[in-house]
Each structure stands twice: as structure tokens, then as C-alpha cells.
Coordinates of C-alpha atoms (C1' of nucleotides) in Angstrom, one line a residue:
Chain A
M479 CA 54.8 30.7 55.3
T480 CA 53.0 30.0 58.5
T481 CA 52.5 26.5 59.7
T482 CA 49.8 24.7 61.7
T483 CA 50.4 22.9 64.9
R484 CA 50.9 19.7 63.1
G485 CA 53.4 21.3 60.7
F486 CA 51.3 21.4 57.6
A487 CA 51.8 24.4 55.4
T488 CA 48.7 26.5 55.6
I489 CA 46.8 26.2 52.4
Q490 CA 46.2 29.6 51.1
Q491 CA 44.6 29.1 47.8
R492 CA 45.9 32.5 46.7
D493 CA 43.1 33.8 44.6
L494 CA 43.4 34.6 41.0
V495 CA 43.8 38.3 41.6
N496 CA 47.0 38.0 43.5
Q497 CA 48.5 35.4 41.1
I498 CA 47.7 37.6 38.2
A499 CA 49.1 40.7 39.9
D500 CA 52.3 38.9 40.6
M501 CA 52.6 37.6 37.0
L502 CA 51.9 41.1 35.7
T503 CA 54.4 42.6 38.1
E504 CA 57.1 40.2 37.0
A505 CA 56.3 40.9 33.3
L506 CA 56.5 44.6 33.9
L507 CA 59.8 44.4 35.8
K508 CA 61.2 42.2 33.0
G509 CA 60.2 44.8 30.5
D510 CA 57.8 42.7 28.6
F511 CA 55.6 45.8 28.1
A512 CA 56.8 49.0 26.7
P513 CA 56.4 52.1 28.9
G514 CA 53.0 53.7 28.1
A515 CA 51.8 50.5 26.4
H516 CA 48.1 49.8 26.5
L517 CA 47.1 46.6 28.4
A518 CA 43.9 45.2 27.0
E519 CA 41.9 43.4 29.7
A520 CA 40.4 40.8 27.3
Q521 CA 43.8 40.0 25.8
L522 CA 45.3 39.5 29.2
A523 CA 42.3 37.4 30.3
R524 CA 42.8 35.2 27.3
D525 CA 46.6 34.9 28.0
F526 CA 46.0 33.9 31.6
G527 CA 43.0 31.7 30.8
V528 CA 40.6 33.5 33.1
S529 CA 37.8 36.0 32.7
R530 CA 38.2 39.8 32.7
A531 CA 37.0 40.3 36.3
P532 CA 40.2 39.2 38.1
V533 CA 42.4 40.8 35.5
R534 CA 40.7 44.0 36.1
E535 CA 41.1 43.8 39.9
A536 CA 44.8 42.9 39.5
A537 CA 45.3 45.9 37.2
R538 CA 43.7 48.2 39.8
L539 CA 46.1 46.8 42.4
L540 CA 49.0 47.6 40.2
E541 CA 47.5 51.0 39.6
S542 CA 47.5 51.7 43.3
R543 CA 51.1 50.7 43.4
G544 CA 51.9 53.2 40.7
M545 CA 53.0 50.7 38.1
L546 CA 49.9 51.2 35.9
V547 CA 47.7 54.2 35.2
S548 CA 44.1 54.1 34.0
Q549 CA 42.1 56.4 31.9
P550 CA 38.3 56.2 31.9
R551 CA 36.9 54.2 29.0
R552 CA 40.4 53.7 27.7
G553 CA 41.8 51.2 30.1
F554 CA 45.2 50.6 31.7
F555 CA 48.6 51.7 30.5
V556 CA 52.1 51.1 31.7
R557 CA 53.2 53.9 33.9
T558 CA 55.8 56.2 32.5
F559 CA 58.2 58.2 34.6
N560 CA 59.8 61.5 33.8
A561 CA 62.9 62.7 35.6
A562 CA 60.9 65.1 37.7
E563 CA 58.7 62.4 39.1
L564 CA 61.8 60.3 39.9
V565 CA 63.3 63.2 41.8
D566 CA 60.0 63.5 43.8
V567 CA 60.1 59.8 44.7
Y568 CA 63.6 60.0 46.0
D569 CA 62.9 63.3 47.8
L570 CA 59.9 61.7 49.5
R571 CA 62.0 58.7 50.4
L572 CA 64.5 61.0 52.1
C573 CA 61.6 62.6 53.9
L574 CA 60.4 59.3 55.3
E575 CA 63.8 57.9 56.2
R576 CA 65.0 61.1 57.8
H577 CA 62.0 61.2 60.0
A578 CA 62.6 57.6 60.9
I579 CA 66.3 57.9 61.7
R580 CA 65.7 61.1 63.6
S581 CA 63.3 59.4 66.0
L582 CA 65.7 56.5 66.1
A583 CA 68.8 58.4 67.2
G584 CA 69.2 58.0 70.9
R585 CA 67.1 54.9 71.3
L586 CA 68.8 52.4 69.1
T587 CA 68.8 49.1 70.8
G588 CA 71.4 46.4 70.5
E589 CA 69.0 44.2 68.7
M590 CA 68.4 46.8 66.1
E591 CA 72.1 47.4 65.6
T592 CA 72.7 43.7 65.2
A593 CA 69.9 43.5 62.6
L594 CA 71.3 46.4 60.6
N595 CA 74.8 44.9 60.7
G596 CA 73.4 41.5 59.7
Q597 CA 71.6 43.1 56.8
L598 CA 74.8 44.8 55.7
D599 CA 76.5 41.4 55.6
T600 CA 73.7 40.1 53.5
M601 CA 74.1 43.0 51.1
R602 CA 77.8 42.3 50.8
R603 CA 77.2 38.6 50.1
V604 CA 74.7 39.2 47.3
A605 CA 77.0 41.9 46.0
R606 CA 79.5 39.1 45.4
E607 CA 77.3 36.3 44.3
G608 CA 73.8 37.6 43.8
T609 CA 71.7 38.9 41.0
A610 CA 71.0 42.5 40.3
V611 CA 67.4 42.0 41.5
Q612 CA 68.6 40.5 44.7
Q613 CA 71.0 43.4 45.3
I614 CA 68.3 45.9 44.9
E615 CA 66.0 43.9 47.2
E616 CA 68.5 43.7 50.0
D617 CA 69.3 47.4 49.6
V618 CA 65.7 48.2 50.0
A619 CA 65.4 45.8 53.0
F620 CA 68.1 47.8 54.8
H621 CA 66.2 51.1 54.4
R622 CA 63.0 49.4 55.2
M623 CA 64.5 48.4 58.5
L624 CA 65.2 52.0 59.4
C625 CA 61.6 52.8 58.7
E626 CA 60.3 49.8 60.7
F627 CA 62.5 50.8 63.7
S628 CA 60.8 54.2 63.7
G629 CA 57.8 52.3 65.1
N630 CA 55.4 54.1 62.7
Q631 CA 53.7 51.4 60.6
R632 CA 51.9 53.9 58.5
L633 CA 55.2 55.3 57.5
V634 CA 56.4 51.8 56.5
R635 CA 53.4 51.4 54.3
V636 CA 54.2 54.6 52.4
F637 CA 57.8 53.5 52.1
D638 CA 56.6 50.2 50.6
E639 CA 54.5 52.0 48.1
L640 CA 57.5 54.1 47.1
C641 CA 59.6 51.0 46.8
H642 CA 57.4 49.6 44.1
E643 CA 58.0 52.7 42.1
M644 CA 61.7 52.8 42.7
R645 CA 62.1 49.2 41.8
F646 CA 60.1 49.8 38.7
C647 CA 62.2 52.8 37.7
I648 CA 65.6 51.2 38.4
L649 CA 64.7 48.1 36.4
L650 CA 63.3 50.4 33.7
I651 CA 66.8 51.8 33.4
G652 CA 67.9 48.3 32.7
Q653 CA 71.1 48.2 34.6
L654 CA 72.5 48.8 38.0
Y655 CA 73.8 52.3 38.5
D656 CA 76.8 51.5 40.6
D657 CA 79.2 48.8 41.8
P658 CA 77.0 46.8 44.3
M659 CA 79.8 46.3 46.8
R660 CA 80.5 50.0 47.0
V661 CA 76.8 50.6 47.4
A662 CA 76.8 48.2 50.4
D663 CA 79.7 50.0 51.9
T664 CA 78.0 53.3 51.8
H665 CA 75.5 52.1 54.3
E666 CA 78.2 51.7 57.0
P667 CA 78.3 55.5 57.8
I668 CA 74.6 55.4 58.6
I669 CA 75.0 52.7 61.2
E670 CA 77.9 54.5 62.6
A671 CA 76.0 57.8 62.9
L672 CA 73.2 56.0 64.6
R673 CA 75.7 54.6 67.1
T674 CA 76.9 58.2 68.0
Q675 CA 73.3 58.9 69.0
D676 CA 73.6 62.3 67.4
P677 CA 70.4 63.2 65.4
E678 CA 72.3 65.7 63.3
A679 CA 75.0 63.2 62.3
C680 CA 72.3 60.7 61.4
E681 CA 70.5 63.1 59.2
A682 CA 73.7 64.2 57.5
A683 CA 74.7 60.6 56.8
L684 CA 71.3 59.8 55.3
N685 CA 71.1 63.0 53.3
Y686 CA 74.4 62.2 51.7
H687 CA 73.5 58.6 51.1
I688 CA 70.2 59.2 49.5
G689 CA 71.4 62.3 47.7
V690 CA 74.0 60.3 45.9
A691 CA 71.6 57.5 45.0
Q692 CA 69.1 60.1 43.7
Q693 CA 71.7 61.9 41.6
R694 CA 72.9 58.7 40.0
V695 CA 69.5 57.3 39.2
V696 CA 68.2 60.5 37.9
E697 CA 71.3 61.0 35.8
M698 CA 71.1 57.6 34.2
F699 CA 67.4 58.1 33.7
R700 CA 68.0 61.3 31.8
E701 CA 70.4 59.6 29.5
R702 CA 67.8 57.0 28.8
E703 CA 65.3 59.7 28.1
Q704 CA 67.1 60.9 25.1
E705 CA 65.6 58.2 22.9
Chain B
M639 CA 13.6 52.0 41.8
T640 CA 14.0 55.5 43.2
T641 CA 14.2 54.6 46.9
T642 CA 16.2 52.0 48.6
T643 CA 16.2 50.3 51.9
R644 CA 19.0 52.6 53.1
G645 CA 17.5 55.6 51.5
F646 CA 20.3 56.5 49.1
A647 CA 19.2 58.7 46.2
T648 CA 19.3 57.1 42.8
I649 CA 22.2 57.7 40.5
Q650 CA 22.7 58.5 36.9
Q651 CA 24.4 56.5 34.3
R652 CA 27.7 58.1 34.4
D653 CA 30.8 57.3 36.2
L654 CA 29.1 54.8 38.4
V655 CA 32.2 53.8 40.3
N656 CA 33.1 57.3 41.4
Q657 CA 29.5 58.2 42.2
I658 CA 29.2 55.1 44.4
A659 CA 32.5 55.8 46.0
D660 CA 31.4 59.3 46.8
M661 CA 28.1 58.2 48.3
L662 CA 29.8 55.5 50.3
T663 CA 32.3 58.0 51.5
E664 CA 29.6 60.4 52.6
A665 CA 27.7 57.7 54.3
L666 CA 30.8 56.6 56.1
L667 CA 31.7 60.1 57.2
K668 CA 28.1 60.6 58.4
G669 CA 28.5 57.5 60.5
D670 CA 25.8 55.5 58.8
F671 CA 27.9 52.4 59.2
A672 CA 29.3 51.3 62.5
P673 CA 33.1 50.8 62.7
G674 CA 33.9 47.3 61.8
A675 CA 30.6 46.7 60.2
H676 CA 30.4 44.4 57.2
L677 CA 29.4 45.9 53.9
A678 CA 27.7 43.3 51.7
E679 CA 28.2 43.9 48.1
A680 CA 24.9 42.5 47.0
Q681 CA 23.0 44.6 49.5
L682 CA 24.8 47.8 48.5
A683 CA 24.2 46.9 44.8
R684 CA 20.5 46.6 45.5
D685 CA 20.5 49.9 47.5
F686 CA 22.2 51.7 44.7
G687 CA 20.3 50.0 42.0
V688 CA 23.3 48.7 40.2
S689 CA 25.2 45.4 39.8
R690 CA 27.9 44.2 42.1
A691 CA 30.8 45.0 39.8
P692 CA 30.9 48.8 40.2
V693 CA 30.2 48.5 43.9
R694 CA 33.1 46.2 44.2
E695 CA 35.4 48.6 42.5
A696 CA 34.2 51.5 44.6
A697 CA 34.9 49.5 47.7
R698 CA 38.4 48.8 46.5
L699 CA 38.9 52.5 46.0
L700 CA 37.8 53.2 49.6
E701 CA 40.1 50.4 50.7
S702 CA 43.1 52.1 49.1
R703 CA 42.1 55.2 50.9
G704 CA 42.1 53.4 54.2
M705 CA 38.4 53.8 54.9
L706 CA 37.6 50.1 54.4
V707 CA 39.5 46.9 54.8
S708 CA 38.9 43.7 53.0
Q709 CA 39.4 40.0 54.0
P710 CA 39.5 37.3 51.4
R711 CA 36.2 35.6 50.9
R712 CA 34.7 37.7 53.7
G713 CA 34.3 41.0 52.0
F714 CA 34.7 44.6 53.1
F715 CA 34.5 46.0 56.5
V716 CA 34.5 49.6 57.9
R717 CA 38.0 50.4 58.9
T718 CA 38.5 50.7 62.7
F719 CA 41.2 52.8 64.2
N720 CA 43.0 52.4 67.5
A721 CA 44.8 55.2 69.2
A722 CA 48.2 53.9 68.1
E723 CA 47.3 54.1 64.5
L724 CA 46.0 57.6 65.0
V725 CA 49.3 58.5 66.5
D726 CA 51.0 57.1 63.5
V727 CA 48.9 59.1 61.1
Y728 CA 49.7 62.4 62.8
D729 CA 53.3 61.5 63.1
L730 CA 53.5 60.8 59.4
R731 CA 51.7 64.0 58.7
L732 CA 54.3 65.8 60.7
C733 CA 57.0 64.0 58.7
L734 CA 55.5 65.3 55.5
E735 CA 54.8 68.8 56.4
R736 CA 58.1 69.3 58.2
H737 CA 59.8 68.2 55.0
A738 CA 57.7 70.6 53.0
I739 CA 58.2 73.6 55.2
R740 CA 61.9 72.9 55.5
S741 CA 62.4 73.1 51.8
L742 CA 60.1 76.1 51.7
A743 CA 62.0 78.2 54.3
G744 CA 64.1 80.7 52.4
R745 CA 62.2 80.6 49.1
L746 CA 58.8 81.7 50.1
T747 CA 57.4 83.9 47.4
G748 CA 55.0 86.7 47.9
E749 CA 52.4 84.8 46.0
M750 CA 52.7 81.9 48.4
E751 CA 52.4 84.2 51.4
T752 CA 49.4 85.8 50.0
A753 CA 47.8 82.5 49.4
L754 CA 48.5 81.3 52.9
N755 CA 47.1 84.5 54.4
G756 CA 44.0 84.2 52.2
Q757 CA 43.5 80.7 53.4
L758 CA 43.8 81.9 57.0
D759 CA 41.1 84.4 56.3
T760 CA 38.9 81.7 54.9
M761 CA 39.4 79.6 58.0
R762 CA 38.4 82.5 60.2
R763 CA 35.3 83.1 58.2
V764 CA 34.1 79.5 58.3
A765 CA 35.0 79.4 62.0
R766 CA 32.4 82.1 62.4
E767 CA 29.7 81.0 60.0
G768 CA 30.7 77.6 58.6
T769 CA 29.9 74.0 59.5
A770 CA 32.2 71.6 61.3
V771 CA 32.9 69.8 58.1
Q772 CA 33.8 73.0 56.3
Q773 CA 36.1 74.0 59.1
I774 CA 38.0 70.7 58.9
E775 CA 38.2 71.1 55.2
E776 CA 39.7 74.6 55.3
D777 CA 42.1 73.5 57.9
V778 CA 43.3 70.7 55.8
A779 CA 43.5 73.0 52.8
F780 CA 46.0 75.2 54.6
H781 CA 48.3 72.3 55.4
R782 CA 47.8 71.0 51.9
M783 CA 49.1 74.3 50.6
L784 CA 52.3 73.9 52.5
C785 CA 52.8 70.5 50.9
E786 CA 52.0 71.9 47.5
F787 CA 54.5 74.6 47.8
S788 CA 57.2 72.1 48.5
G789 CA 56.9 71.3 44.8
N790 CA 56.9 67.5 45.4
Q791 CA 53.7 66.2 43.9
R792 CA 54.3 62.7 45.2
L793 CA 54.4 64.1 48.7
V794 CA 51.1 65.9 48.1
R795 CA 49.5 62.6 47.1
V796 CA 50.6 60.9 50.3
F797 CA 49.3 63.9 52.2
D798 CA 45.9 63.5 50.5
E799 CA 45.7 59.8 51.4
L800 CA 46.5 60.7 55.0
C801 CA 43.8 63.3 55.0
H802 CA 41.2 60.8 54.1
E803 CA 42.1 58.9 57.2
M804 CA 42.3 62.0 59.4
R805 CA 38.9 63.2 58.2
F806 CA 37.5 59.8 58.9
C807 CA 38.9 59.7 62.4
I808 CA 37.9 63.2 63.4
L809 CA 34.3 62.7 62.2
L810 CA 34.3 59.3 63.9
I811 CA 34.9 61.1 67.2
G812 CA 31.8 63.0 66.4
Q813 CA 32.7 66.5 67.4
L814 CA 35.3 69.1 66.9
Y815 CA 38.1 69.0 69.3
D816 CA 38.6 72.7 69.8
D817 CA 37.2 76.1 69.3
P818 CA 37.6 76.6 65.5
M819 CA 38.6 80.3 65.8
R820 CA 41.4 79.4 68.1
V821 CA 42.4 76.6 65.8
A822 CA 42.6 79.1 62.9
D823 CA 44.7 81.5 65.0
T824 CA 47.3 78.8 65.8
H825 CA 48.2 78.8 62.1
E826 CA 49.5 82.4 62.3
P827 CA 52.8 81.4 63.9
I828 CA 53.6 79.1 61.0
I829 CA 53.3 81.9 58.5
E830 CA 55.3 84.1 60.7
A831 CA 58.1 81.6 61.0
L832 CA 58.1 81.1 57.3
R833 CA 58.5 84.9 56.9
T834 CA 61.6 84.8 59.1
Q835 CA 63.2 82.4 56.5
D836 CA 64.6 80.4 59.4
P837 CA 64.2 76.6 58.9
E838 CA 64.6 75.9 62.6
A839 CA 61.8 78.3 63.5
C840 CA 59.6 76.9 60.9
E841 CA 60.1 73.4 62.1
A842 CA 59.5 74.4 65.7
A843 CA 56.2 76.2 64.8
L844 CA 55.0 73.2 62.9
N845 CA 56.1 70.7 65.6
Y846 CA 54.1 72.6 68.1
H847 CA 51.1 73.0 66.0
I848 CA 50.8 69.4 64.9
G849 CA 51.8 68.1 68.3
V850 CA 48.9 70.0 69.9
A851 CA 46.5 68.7 67.3
Q852 CA 47.7 65.2 67.7
Q853 CA 47.5 65.3 71.4
R854 CA 43.9 66.6 71.4
V855 CA 42.6 64.2 68.8
V856 CA 44.2 61.2 70.4
E857 CA 43.0 62.2 73.8
M858 CA 39.4 62.5 72.6
F859 CA 39.7 59.3 70.7
R860 CA 40.9 57.5 73.8
E861 CA 37.9 58.7 75.7
R862 CA 35.7 57.4 73.0
E863 CA 37.5 54.1 73.1
Q864 CA 36.2 53.4 76.6
E865 CA 32.9 52.1 75.4
Chain C
dC1484 C1' 27.3 16.9 79.1
dG1485 C1' 30.7 18.0 75.6
dA1486 C1' 32.7 17.6 71.1
dC1487 C1' 32.1 16.6 66.5
dT1488 C1' 29.3 16.5 62.1
dG1489 C1' 26.0 17.8 58.7
dT1490 C1' 23.2 21.2 56.8
dC1491 C1' 21.6 25.7 55.4
dG1492 C1' 21.6 30.5 54.3
dA1493 C1' 24.4 34.4 53.1
dG1494 C1' 28.0 36.2 50.5
dT1495 C1' 32.2 36.4 47.7
dG1496 C1' 35.0 35.0 43.5
dT1497 C1' 34.6 34.3 38.9
dC1498 C1' 32.4 33.9 34.5
dG1499 C1' 30.3 34.9 29.9
dA1500 C1' 27.4 38.4 27.6
dC1501 C1' 25.7 42.8 26.0
dA1502 C1' 25.8 47.8 25.0
dG1503 C1' 28.0 52.0 24.2
dT1504 C1' 32.5 54.0 23.3
dT1505 C1' 37.0 54.5 21.3
dT1506 C1' 40.4 53.5 17.8
dG1507 C1' 42.5 53.0 13.5
dA1508 C1' 42.2 52.5 8.9
dA1509 C1' 39.6 52.4 4.7
dA1510 C1' 36.9 55.3 1.8
dT1511 C1' 35.8 59.7 0.2
dT1512 C1' 36.3 64.4 -0.6
dT1513 C1' 39.0 68.7 -1.4
Chain D
dA419 C1' 48.4 64.2 -2.1
dA420 C1' 46.3 65.9 2.2
dA421 C1' 42.4 66.3 4.9
dT422 C1' 38.0 64.6 6.3
dT423 C1' 34.4 61.2 6.9
dT424 C1' 32.8 56.6 7.5
dC425 C1' 32.9 52.3 9.4
dA426 C1' 34.1 48.0 11.5
dA427 C1' 36.9 45.8 14.9
dA428 C1' 38.3 46.1 19.6
dC429 C1' 37.7 47.5 24.0
dT430 C1' 35.7 49.0 28.4
dG431 C1' 31.8 49.5 31.7
dT432 C1' 28.2 47.0 33.5
dC433 C1' 25.1 43.2 34.2
dG434 C1' 23.0 38.8 35.8
dA435 C1' 24.3 34.0 37.0
dC436 C1' 26.6 30.2 39.1
dA437 C1' 29.8 27.7 42.0
dC438 C1' 32.3 27.5 46.0
dT439 C1' 33.3 29.0 50.7
dC440 C1' 32.4 30.6 55.3
dG441 C1' 29.8 30.9 59.7
dA442 C1' 25.9 29.5 62.4
dC443 C1' 22.9 26.3 64.2
dA444 C1' 21.0 22.1 65.2
dG445 C1' 21.5 17.3 65.6
dT446 C1' 24.4 13.1 66.7
dC447 C1' 27.5 10.3 69.0
dG448 C1' 30.5 9.0 72.6

DNA sequence: CGACTGTCGAGTGTCGACAGTTTGAAATTT
DNA sequence: AAATTTCAAACTGTCGACACTCGACAGTCG
């Protein structure tokens, strides 16, 4: 939230599209719509008390985020995942973060290390007293930092897109896949590897970390799939 | 209503959004719009002989492909690149292809090798008798194959997005950056490295190949920027 | 002379409506 | 009873219209 010189909050009359997109996102993450369900524009427009135009644009936005899919003349549907797609998402995530951490090894500044350690503290705090959603969010934030520190903003953008899908998947499963405090702890080796300045060690730590996460999520997802 | 102020051909009543998106893409690649130029919905709608709704959707599509950017209440503008963004694009491309080739080393099938060699032949053919656009297209197709062979479809999707931007940049420069036949030849070492089944060799070949391309493109772009 | 204000045109955000298509179920046939 | 056809309701794609916002320019006041 930016402020003006006088300290007023900037008035950003967030247009309808973004508001609707946020509401839809929330509803989707809460599981209000079944996977694969059809979203009727007119119905949503009535629900939100607006016309179909902004609903349509919001839906396209969620489509670009991979949470909805559209079929010509049939409309929008809640995105469904299969295990293979989930594997791909985590594999791509590994691809991105490995590239980031690799370019990072050897030029990690003190500031960066402080930021990462601070994020680790935050993760441990929400592991104790936060909600599941917060825990996921802080976990994502840690990995996002790695991407940001790579200096490649285009890479960060792809990471963000991936995150939408990961969030969606994880909340689709309906429960966290591990003890949040232990999850936080498993980020420690990554920082340590970065400190050694050894690219190989960094890659190994990340490989392991993401590999474990992928395995757990996919496993839980496969269990869910049996219904 | 056959001709328009900008001279676009008229379109049929099918799939308006995609047709408009294609025509806009073509116009953008041809350089009909200056970088940073404002695209007025109403004007385009008149030009195409349709209403603003499909134009708007097509513009959003191009926005998601990184060819346009939008500002609230101000509309769509032709995306501008700076050298740093171009560096990021090529860096991310290296990230993707390195991941692909790495997972490919050691499980390259005969079919894959045949396909790659076939593509190389195609590249050499269009280097002799094709247009610049074709040459770029076949070059992209080779690298896309590498991504496809990784088996990660999500990765291919990101690669495709990146390609839109690369195409746009390259054609923005207005000329090819190297002798097309030599460009084709530089793909040979990649296939050779894959044949050795050695991940390190594959990575090295790719690093070199993309590094050279990046350097050339960015260099030419910087020259252009001086105006 | 400089800064502020009012006005005007251009353009986006949103709306309600219409036409053609898809869907699901009733109606009919086998 | 199962399969097929028919048909109406629901829905999407597209359109034209209106209100509000933004930027430019000229005019006003100190």
C-alpha cells in the first residue's frame, strides 16, 4: 500500500475485474466449486451483482493462472489436475530454482542471507501459531526469494505462475502433507549450502528438498485420486 | 466494409478472437505499430469491422503472451523491451533447455535422434532457400523439440511463451543476427553431445550455443537502442 | 509570468440485449 | 426397456450504448 506525500492511502479503486478475480480465487481455494465444474458467466454475474463482461475478464485471468480452463462455446471449467501434471509442475519448479540457486552460489550477499534467515524465522513462527494457508504462503515466499535473488525477473514471473498452480493443488488435497515445523527445518540445509559457496552442494540440497516435497504431494494426490 | 483505414483484410464470422489475435500478432511482428504505441480498442474494432469485445479479448491474449502491456483506464500498449529484459529471456531459456537436455542425456532414443537430425536438415534447407521468418521458426522448432523430449509439458508451455517474446524481439531488431547456415551448423554439437550420453557435455554444448545467441541478440539490440 | 482551474475530446469500463449454439430431458420410436 | 429424436431452457459470443476517467489545452487569477 503506497502512500502520498501527505500520508493518504492511494485510492486505487480496484476495478471490478480484480475484485471478482480475487473472490473467485478465494472460492476456488476454499473448494466451493468441484474440480471440473462448469462456471456459468451469467450465474456468476448475478451472484456478484455485475454484468457478464467483468466476470468474463476475471475468468480469463484465472485461466491464464491455470486455475480455470475454457472450451470454445462451452465456457469455463475448474481446472483438474492429474498426478502427471503435478509431477511436471514440481519438476519445472526444480528447474527454475536450481537455475536461481546456481547463479546465486558464490555471490550471496550478507543482506540476502539475513533475509533468508528472517524468512526461516517467520516460517517457524507460523508453523507454531499460523494457519495452514499462512504456512504454505511463507514456504512459497522463501523459495520466491531464491528466485528473486537470481536477478532474473522473468524467471520470477514464471515461478509465480507455478505457485498459483501449486497452491491450488495443495489446497485441493485438503490438508497439509507434513508437519509444518519440520518443513521449515528442511530449508536450513539450503541456506547452509549457499553459505559454502559450492554450486554442487546448493543443487544437491535443493534437489533433495524439492524432491521430497514432490514425492509427498504427488503421493497424497494419488490417494485422493482413487475416488 | 471490406477495406479499413489500416488495410486489414476482412474476417469471417468464426473464432473472431483468435483471428484478431493472429492478425494483430502479424501486424506487430511486421512492425506496423511502433514500440510503446497505444492501441485504441475502438479504432481496432472499426479496422476489423467488429465490436470492441473480441478486440479486447484478443488484446488480453497478446498481453498474456508478453507482446502487449495494459494500464488500467489507459488501455493497451505495444510491449517495449530493454536489454536487461532480453538478457532475462535468454537466461530463462537456457534454464529450461538445460533442464530438458539434462534429463534427456542417457535416454535419447533413436527416434529422437532421427527427429533432431531431420530438423537440422530442414534448418539447412530454409537457410538456403527460406525467408528470415522461416529460419527463425525452424530454429525455434529445434529447441522446442529438446523441451518436448524432456517429457515435461508444463516446461514446453513456458518455452512457447518465451518464444513469443524472442520472436518479437528478434523481428524488432529488424534483421537476422547471423548467417543462417552457420546458425544451423552450430546445432550439430548439441546432437553430438547428446549422443555421448554425457550430461556435462550436453550442458556445455547448450551453454555455449545459447550464450552465443544471447550475446549476439543483446548486442544488436543495444545498438538499436541508441536512437 | 507562473500556477491553478475548467472544459473538451478521446478512450476505457461496464452494461443490457440479441442470435446462434449446446445441453439435458421429455417425447417418440424400435 | 433401450435407443433415438425433438425441443425448450440455458449459455456463450458478439454487439451497440452510456457513464466515467484521463490528458491536453486554453483561460483565469494571483
